[in-house]
Coordinates of C-alpha atoms in Angstrom, one line a residue:
X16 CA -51.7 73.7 84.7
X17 CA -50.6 70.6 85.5
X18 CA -49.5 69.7 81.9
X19 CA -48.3 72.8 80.9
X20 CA -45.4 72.4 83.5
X21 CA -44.6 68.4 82.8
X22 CA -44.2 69.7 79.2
X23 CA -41.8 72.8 80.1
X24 CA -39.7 70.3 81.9
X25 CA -39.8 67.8 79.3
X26 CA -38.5 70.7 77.2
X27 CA -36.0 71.7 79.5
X28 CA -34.6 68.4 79.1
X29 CA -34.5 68.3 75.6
X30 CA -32.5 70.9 75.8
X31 CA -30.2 70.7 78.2
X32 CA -27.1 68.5 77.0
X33 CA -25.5 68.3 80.1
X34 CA -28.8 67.3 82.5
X35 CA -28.2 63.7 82.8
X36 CA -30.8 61.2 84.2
X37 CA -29.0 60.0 87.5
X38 CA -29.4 56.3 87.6
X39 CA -27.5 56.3 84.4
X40 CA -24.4 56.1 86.2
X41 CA -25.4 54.5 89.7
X42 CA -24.7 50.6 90.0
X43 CA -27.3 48.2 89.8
X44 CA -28.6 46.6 93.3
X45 CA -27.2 43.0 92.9
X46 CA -24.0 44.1 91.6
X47 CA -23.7 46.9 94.0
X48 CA -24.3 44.5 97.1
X49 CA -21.8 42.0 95.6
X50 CA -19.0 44.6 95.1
X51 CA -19.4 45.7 98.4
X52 CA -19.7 42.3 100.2
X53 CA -16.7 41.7 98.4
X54 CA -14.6 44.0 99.8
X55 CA -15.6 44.4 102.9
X56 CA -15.5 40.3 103.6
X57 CA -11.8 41.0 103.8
X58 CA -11.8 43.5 106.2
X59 CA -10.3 42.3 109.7
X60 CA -13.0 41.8 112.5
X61 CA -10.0 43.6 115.1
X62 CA -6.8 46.1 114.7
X63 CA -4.8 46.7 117.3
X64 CA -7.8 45.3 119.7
X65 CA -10.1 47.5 118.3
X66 CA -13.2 45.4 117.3
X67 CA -14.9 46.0 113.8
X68 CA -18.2 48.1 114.3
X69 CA -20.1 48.6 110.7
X70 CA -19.4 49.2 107.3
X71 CA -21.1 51.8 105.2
X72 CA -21.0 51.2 101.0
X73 CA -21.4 54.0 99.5
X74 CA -22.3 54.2 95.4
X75 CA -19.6 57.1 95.1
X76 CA -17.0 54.2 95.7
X77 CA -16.1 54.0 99.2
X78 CA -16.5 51.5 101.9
X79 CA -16.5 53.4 105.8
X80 CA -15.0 51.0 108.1
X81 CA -15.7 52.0 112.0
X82 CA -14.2 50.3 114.6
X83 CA -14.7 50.3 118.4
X84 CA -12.0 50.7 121.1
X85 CA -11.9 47.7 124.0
X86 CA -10.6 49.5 127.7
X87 CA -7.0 50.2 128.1
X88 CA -6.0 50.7 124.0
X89 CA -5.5 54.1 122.3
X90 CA -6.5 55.9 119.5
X91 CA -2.5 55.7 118.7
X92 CA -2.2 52.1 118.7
X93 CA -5.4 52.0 115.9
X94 CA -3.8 54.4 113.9
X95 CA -0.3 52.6 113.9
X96 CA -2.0 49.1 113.1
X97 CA -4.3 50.9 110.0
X98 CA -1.3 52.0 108.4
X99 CA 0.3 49.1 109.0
X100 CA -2.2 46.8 107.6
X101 CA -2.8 49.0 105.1
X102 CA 0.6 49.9 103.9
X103 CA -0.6 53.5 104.2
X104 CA -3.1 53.2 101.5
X105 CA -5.5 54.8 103.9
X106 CA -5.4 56.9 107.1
X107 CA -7.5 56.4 110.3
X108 CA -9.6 59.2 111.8
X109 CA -11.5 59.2 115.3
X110 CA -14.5 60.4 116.6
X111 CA -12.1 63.7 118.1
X112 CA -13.0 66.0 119.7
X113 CA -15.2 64.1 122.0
X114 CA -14.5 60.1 123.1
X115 CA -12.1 58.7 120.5
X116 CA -13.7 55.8 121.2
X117 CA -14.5 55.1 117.7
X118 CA -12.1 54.9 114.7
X119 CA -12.4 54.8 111.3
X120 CA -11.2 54.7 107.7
X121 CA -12.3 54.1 104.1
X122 CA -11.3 51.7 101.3
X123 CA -12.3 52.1 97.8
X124 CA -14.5 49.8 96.1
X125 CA -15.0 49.3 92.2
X126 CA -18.5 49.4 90.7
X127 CA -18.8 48.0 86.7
X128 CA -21.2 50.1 85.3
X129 CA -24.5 48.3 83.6
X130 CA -27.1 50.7 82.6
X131 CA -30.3 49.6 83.1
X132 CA -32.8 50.3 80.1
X133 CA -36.0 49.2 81.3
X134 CA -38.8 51.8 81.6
X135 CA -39.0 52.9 85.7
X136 CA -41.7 51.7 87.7
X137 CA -43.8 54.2 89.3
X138 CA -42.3 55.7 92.2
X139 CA -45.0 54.8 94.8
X140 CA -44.9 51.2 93.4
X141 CA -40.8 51.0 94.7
X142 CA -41.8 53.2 97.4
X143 CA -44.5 50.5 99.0
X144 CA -41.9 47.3 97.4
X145 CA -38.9 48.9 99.4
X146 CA -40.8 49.4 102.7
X147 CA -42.5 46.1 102.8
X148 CA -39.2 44.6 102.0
X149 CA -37.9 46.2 105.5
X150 CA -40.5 45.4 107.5
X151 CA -40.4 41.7 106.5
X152 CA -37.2 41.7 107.7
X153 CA -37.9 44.2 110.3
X154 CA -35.4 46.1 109.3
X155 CA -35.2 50.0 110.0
X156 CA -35.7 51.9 107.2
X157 CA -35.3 55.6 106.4
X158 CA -35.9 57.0 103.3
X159 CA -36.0 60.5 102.2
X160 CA -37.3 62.3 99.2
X161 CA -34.2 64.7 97.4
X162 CA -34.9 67.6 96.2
X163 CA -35.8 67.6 92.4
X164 CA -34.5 71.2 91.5
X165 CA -31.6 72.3 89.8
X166 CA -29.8 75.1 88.7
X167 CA -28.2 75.6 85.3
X168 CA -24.8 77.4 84.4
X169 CA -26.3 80.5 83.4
X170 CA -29.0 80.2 86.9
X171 CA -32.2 78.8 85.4
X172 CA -33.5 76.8 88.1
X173 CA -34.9 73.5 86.7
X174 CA -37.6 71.1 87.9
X175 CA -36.3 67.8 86.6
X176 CA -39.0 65.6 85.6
X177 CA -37.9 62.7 87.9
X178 CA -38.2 62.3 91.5
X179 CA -35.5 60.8 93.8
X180 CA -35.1 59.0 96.7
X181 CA -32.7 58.0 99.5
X182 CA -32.6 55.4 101.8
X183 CA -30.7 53.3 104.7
X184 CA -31.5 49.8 105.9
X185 CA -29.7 49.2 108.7
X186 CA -29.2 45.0 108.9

């Protein structure tokens, strides 16, 4: 039944030491846009002639930076200027094999962790919030359902008793 398998996962849980609940250590929205704004406000808008592209923020602690090459420059004069700029705190990498018309790197950003101990709202609830949110702002939106299995250290696979989500907005 239904109940008999929300109360073996709520067992498992109990006890499992290491099964942690993941938005325990993921940033908190405002502070995670801030962080990233932040950072990437400082970015330059052109290297070497390359003009800047898109960022991508990423809760792990990176910022991808993607510029796009104007006629007549070279996927060497990007790299040069990158490590210039950057003192060779990062390195550069292209969209090779294929154009090389697109080059990249990644900065780290800092997130101050704030857990969050309110009770969750229903999943649906944040689901329907979320998506009217983009299409106010008509925004594309893709979000995905993860997978809510796991396997232990000795191969028990686990249903966690928590569903979670992915998503890009792309503004």
């Amino acid at each position: 039944t239904m109940w008999s398998a929300t109360r073996l996962a709520q067992q498992q849980v109990q006890t499992s030491p290491t099964l942690r609940q993941p938005w325990h250590d993921t940033p908190r929205l405002i502070p995670f846009i801030n962080a990233c704004a932040e950072r990437w406000q400082t970015i330059p808008l052109s290297l070497a002639g390359w003009r800047f592209k898109e960022a991508q923020c990423v809760q792990e602690g990176t910022l991808r930076l993607a510029y796009s090459k104007p006629v007549g420059a070279t996927v060497g004069d990007f790299a040069y200027r990158v490590k210039q700029v950057y003192a060779g705190q990062t390195t550069p990498y292209f969209n090779l094999p294929g154009q090389g018309d697109t080059g990249c790197f990644s900065q780290s950003v800092t997130f101050t962790a704030s857990p969050d101990l309110r009770a969750l709202p229903e999943a649906d609830s944040q689901i329907q919030r979320l998506t009217t949110f983009a299409q106010r702002m008509r925004l594309p939106i893709n979000l995905q359902e993860e997978d809510n299995r796991q396997v232990s250290a000795n191969g028990e696979e686990l249903i966690l008793p928590w569903h979670s989500f992915s998503f890009s907005l792309e503004t």
